[in-house]
Short mmCIF file of C-alpha atoms in Angstrom, two decimals:
data_model
loop_
_atom_site.label_atom_id
_atom_site.label_comp_id
_atom_site.label_asym_id
_atom_site.label_seq_id
_atom_site.Cartn_x
_atom_site.Cartn_y
_atom_site.Cartn_z
CA PHE A 1 -187.27 17.26 -30.55
CA ILE A 2 -184.19 16.21 -29.91
CA ASN A 3 -184.72 13.09 -32.06
CA TYR A 4 -186.12 14.22 -34.54
CA ILE A 5 -183.43 16.72 -35.35
CA SER A 6 -180.59 13.91 -35.16
CA SER A 7 -182.64 12.02 -38.35
CA VAL A 8 -182.83 15.19 -39.87
CA LYS A 9 -179.27 16.91 -39.57
CA PRO A 10 -180.35 20.14 -40.14
CA ASN A 11 -177.57 22.78 -41.31
CA TYR A 12 -179.24 25.27 -39.08
CA VAL A 13 -182.12 25.11 -36.77
CA CYS A 14 -184.31 28.02 -37.03
CA LEU A 15 -185.98 29.26 -34.43
CA MET A 16 -188.82 31.69 -33.37
CA GLY A 17 -187.79 32.04 -29.67
CA THR A 18 -185.95 30.25 -27.49
CA GLY A 19 -188.09 28.81 -24.95
CA ILE A 20 -188.38 25.56 -26.36
CA VAL A 21 -185.04 24.74 -26.06
CA SER A 22 -183.65 23.98 -23.00
CA GLN A 23 -179.49 24.34 -22.54
CA LYS A 24 -180.39 20.05 -22.13
CA THR A 25 -181.49 20.03 -25.48
CA LEU A 26 -178.83 22.30 -26.59
CA THR A 27 -176.20 20.54 -25.09
CA LYS A 28 -178.04 17.45 -26.70
CA LEU A 29 -177.13 18.64 -29.99
CA LYS A 30 -173.91 20.85 -29.84
CA ASN A 31 -173.22 19.76 -33.00
CA TYR A 32 -176.23 21.89 -34.70
CA ARG A 33 -175.94 25.16 -35.15
CA PHE A 34 -179.58 26.85 -33.68
CA LEU A 35 -180.36 30.43 -34.91
CA ASN A 36 -183.91 32.52 -33.27
CA ILE A 37 -185.45 35.47 -34.29
CA HIS A 38 -185.88 38.24 -31.05
CA SER A 39 -188.47 40.76 -31.67
CA SER A 40 -186.18 43.50 -30.68
CA ASP A 41 -182.56 44.81 -31.24
CA PRO A 42 -181.18 42.61 -27.96
CA ASN A 43 -178.35 45.24 -27.98
CA ILE A 44 -181.22 47.89 -26.07
CA PHE A 45 -183.83 44.91 -24.59
CA ARG A 46 -184.13 41.82 -24.28
CA GLY A 47 -186.77 38.47 -23.32
CA GLN A 48 -190.60 39.76 -23.68
CA PRO A 49 -192.85 41.35 -24.15
CA PRO A 50 -191.81 41.59 -28.22
CA PHE A 51 -191.91 45.26 -29.14
CA PHE A 52 -193.82 46.39 -25.81
CA TRP A 53 -190.59 48.32 -24.55
CA GLU A 54 -189.86 50.50 -27.41
CA ILE A 55 -193.58 51.22 -27.71
CA PHE A 56 -193.31 51.99 -23.86
CA HIS A 57 -190.30 53.82 -24.20
CA ASP A 58 -191.10 55.98 -26.20
CA TYR A 59 -188.53 54.63 -29.41
CA ASP A 60 -189.51 55.15 -32.81
CA SER A 61 -188.39 51.83 -34.36
CA TYR A 62 -188.23 48.07 -33.62
CA SER A 63 -185.84 45.62 -34.69
CA LEU A 64 -186.60 42.34 -35.78
CA THR A 65 -182.20 40.13 -35.41
CA ILE A 66 -181.75 37.04 -36.01
CA HIS A 67 -178.64 35.97 -33.51
CA ASP A 68 -177.43 32.38 -32.87
CA VAL A 69 -178.74 30.48 -29.79
CA VAL A 70 -176.21 30.44 -26.86
CA LYS A 71 -176.70 29.81 -23.40
CA ASP A 72 -177.79 33.16 -22.15
CA LEU A 73 -180.94 34.52 -23.02
CA ASP A 74 -181.10 36.48 -26.83
CA ALA A 75 -176.86 37.02 -25.98
CA GLY A 76 -175.36 35.36 -29.03
CA ARG A 77 -173.81 36.84 -32.27
CA ILE A 78 -176.19 39.18 -34.26
CA LEU A 79 -176.28 37.28 -38.29
CA ASN A 80 -178.74 39.48 -39.13
CA GLN A 81 -181.33 42.71 -38.71
CA LYS A 82 -184.10 44.50 -39.53
CA ASN A 83 -185.20 48.11 -38.24
CA PHE A 84 -188.86 49.62 -39.15
CA LYS A 85 -190.75 52.33 -38.03
CA ILE A 86 -192.97 51.47 -35.16
CA PRO A 87 -196.73 52.94 -36.93
CA ILE A 88 -198.05 54.79 -33.53
CA LYS A 89 -201.84 53.80 -33.40
CA LYS A 90 -204.61 54.81 -30.89
CA ASN A 91 -203.70 52.32 -28.17
CA ILE A 92 -200.46 50.46 -27.15
CA PHE A 93 -202.61 47.64 -27.65
CA GLN A 94 -203.30 48.60 -31.28
CA THR A 95 -199.75 49.19 -31.88
CA LEU A 96 -198.75 45.70 -31.47
CA ASN A 97 -200.93 44.41 -33.07
CA CYS A 98 -199.96 46.24 -36.10
CA ILE A 99 -196.43 45.13 -35.58
CA GLU A 100 -196.92 42.04 -35.17
CA LYS A 101 -199.07 41.47 -38.51
CA LYS A 102 -196.10 43.01 -40.34
CA SER A 103 -193.48 41.82 -38.42
CA LEU A 104 -194.87 38.00 -39.15
CA LEU A 105 -194.57 38.85 -42.87
CA GLU A 106 -190.68 39.72 -42.31
CA ILE A 107 -189.42 37.01 -40.52
CA GLY A 108 -189.65 34.46 -43.11
CA GLU A 109 -187.04 37.07 -45.75
CA LEU A 110 -185.22 38.06 -43.03
CA TYR A 111 -184.48 34.05 -42.09
CA LYS A 112 -184.16 33.58 -46.12
CA ASN A 113 -181.65 36.22 -46.89
CA THR A 114 -179.34 35.46 -43.53
CA LEU A 115 -179.27 31.19 -45.03
CA ILE A 116 -178.22 32.75 -48.21
CA LYS A 117 -175.78 34.76 -46.53
CA LEU A 118 -174.23 31.96 -44.46
CA LYS A 119 -174.76 29.10 -46.88
CA SER A 120 -172.46 31.95 -49.16
CA ARG A 121 -170.46 33.34 -46.62
CA ASN A 122 -171.06 36.53 -46.82
CA ILE A 123 -172.22 37.53 -43.27
CA LYS A 124 -171.08 39.48 -40.67
CA TYR A 125 -171.32 39.32 -37.72
CA VAL A 126 -172.07 41.37 -35.34
CA ASN A 127 -171.51 41.29 -31.27
CA ASN A 128 -174.60 42.04 -29.35
CA GLU A 129 -173.58 44.12 -26.86
CA ILE A 130 -176.11 42.21 -24.60
CA GLY A 131 -178.63 44.78 -23.46
CA LYS A 132 -181.23 45.18 -19.93
CA LEU A 133 -182.81 41.58 -19.38
CA LYS A 134 -186.98 42.28 -19.94
CA THR A 135 -189.80 40.38 -19.02
CA ILE A 136 -193.36 40.21 -18.91
CA PRO A 137 -194.20 43.91 -17.68
CA ARG A 138 -195.74 43.77 -13.86
CA ILE A 139 -199.34 45.12 -13.25
CA ASP A 140 -199.22 48.77 -13.07
CA VAL A 141 -196.61 49.49 -15.74
CA ILE A 142 -199.16 47.36 -17.83
CA ILE A 143 -202.02 49.50 -16.44
CA LYS A 144 -199.91 52.96 -17.19
CA ALA A 145 -199.38 51.25 -20.61
CA LEU A 146 -203.34 51.38 -21.08
CA LEU A 147 -203.48 55.37 -19.61
CA LYS A 148 -200.81 56.55 -22.01
CA ASN A 149 -202.14 58.60 -25.20
CA TYR A 150 -199.14 57.08 -28.18
CA ALA A 151 -201.21 58.84 -30.37
CA LYS A 152 -198.92 62.16 -31.81
#
């Protein structure tokens, strides 16, 4: 990865998750700007899993957020963000599936618009308030999510 980035010398390295990039890698590639797409509003939720916590906590919408990659997970300046209504389905897994399909279609467009704004220097940075760090839910939370009726 390091050799490839060093040989290509991109203006930006666009990621879908920072799990593949260690702090050691970021240090070795400090002359390159890394961007990440986060499947949430990092002012509210950072970490994993994508979209789960918004649905679990009965939010009406979810966000796709492009931010600078920094040392702390999902804590970099926000470069672009788009919000979407959560399409409530019969259960959490159907809802997650629907959101993931839609999001995959939107990510490319959001990255494209962000890169155009960066190139034209027409980007408005938003400081990240650094929301609560979430991880894979415990089994009791998953069971609660499975038993919950999401259809309104």
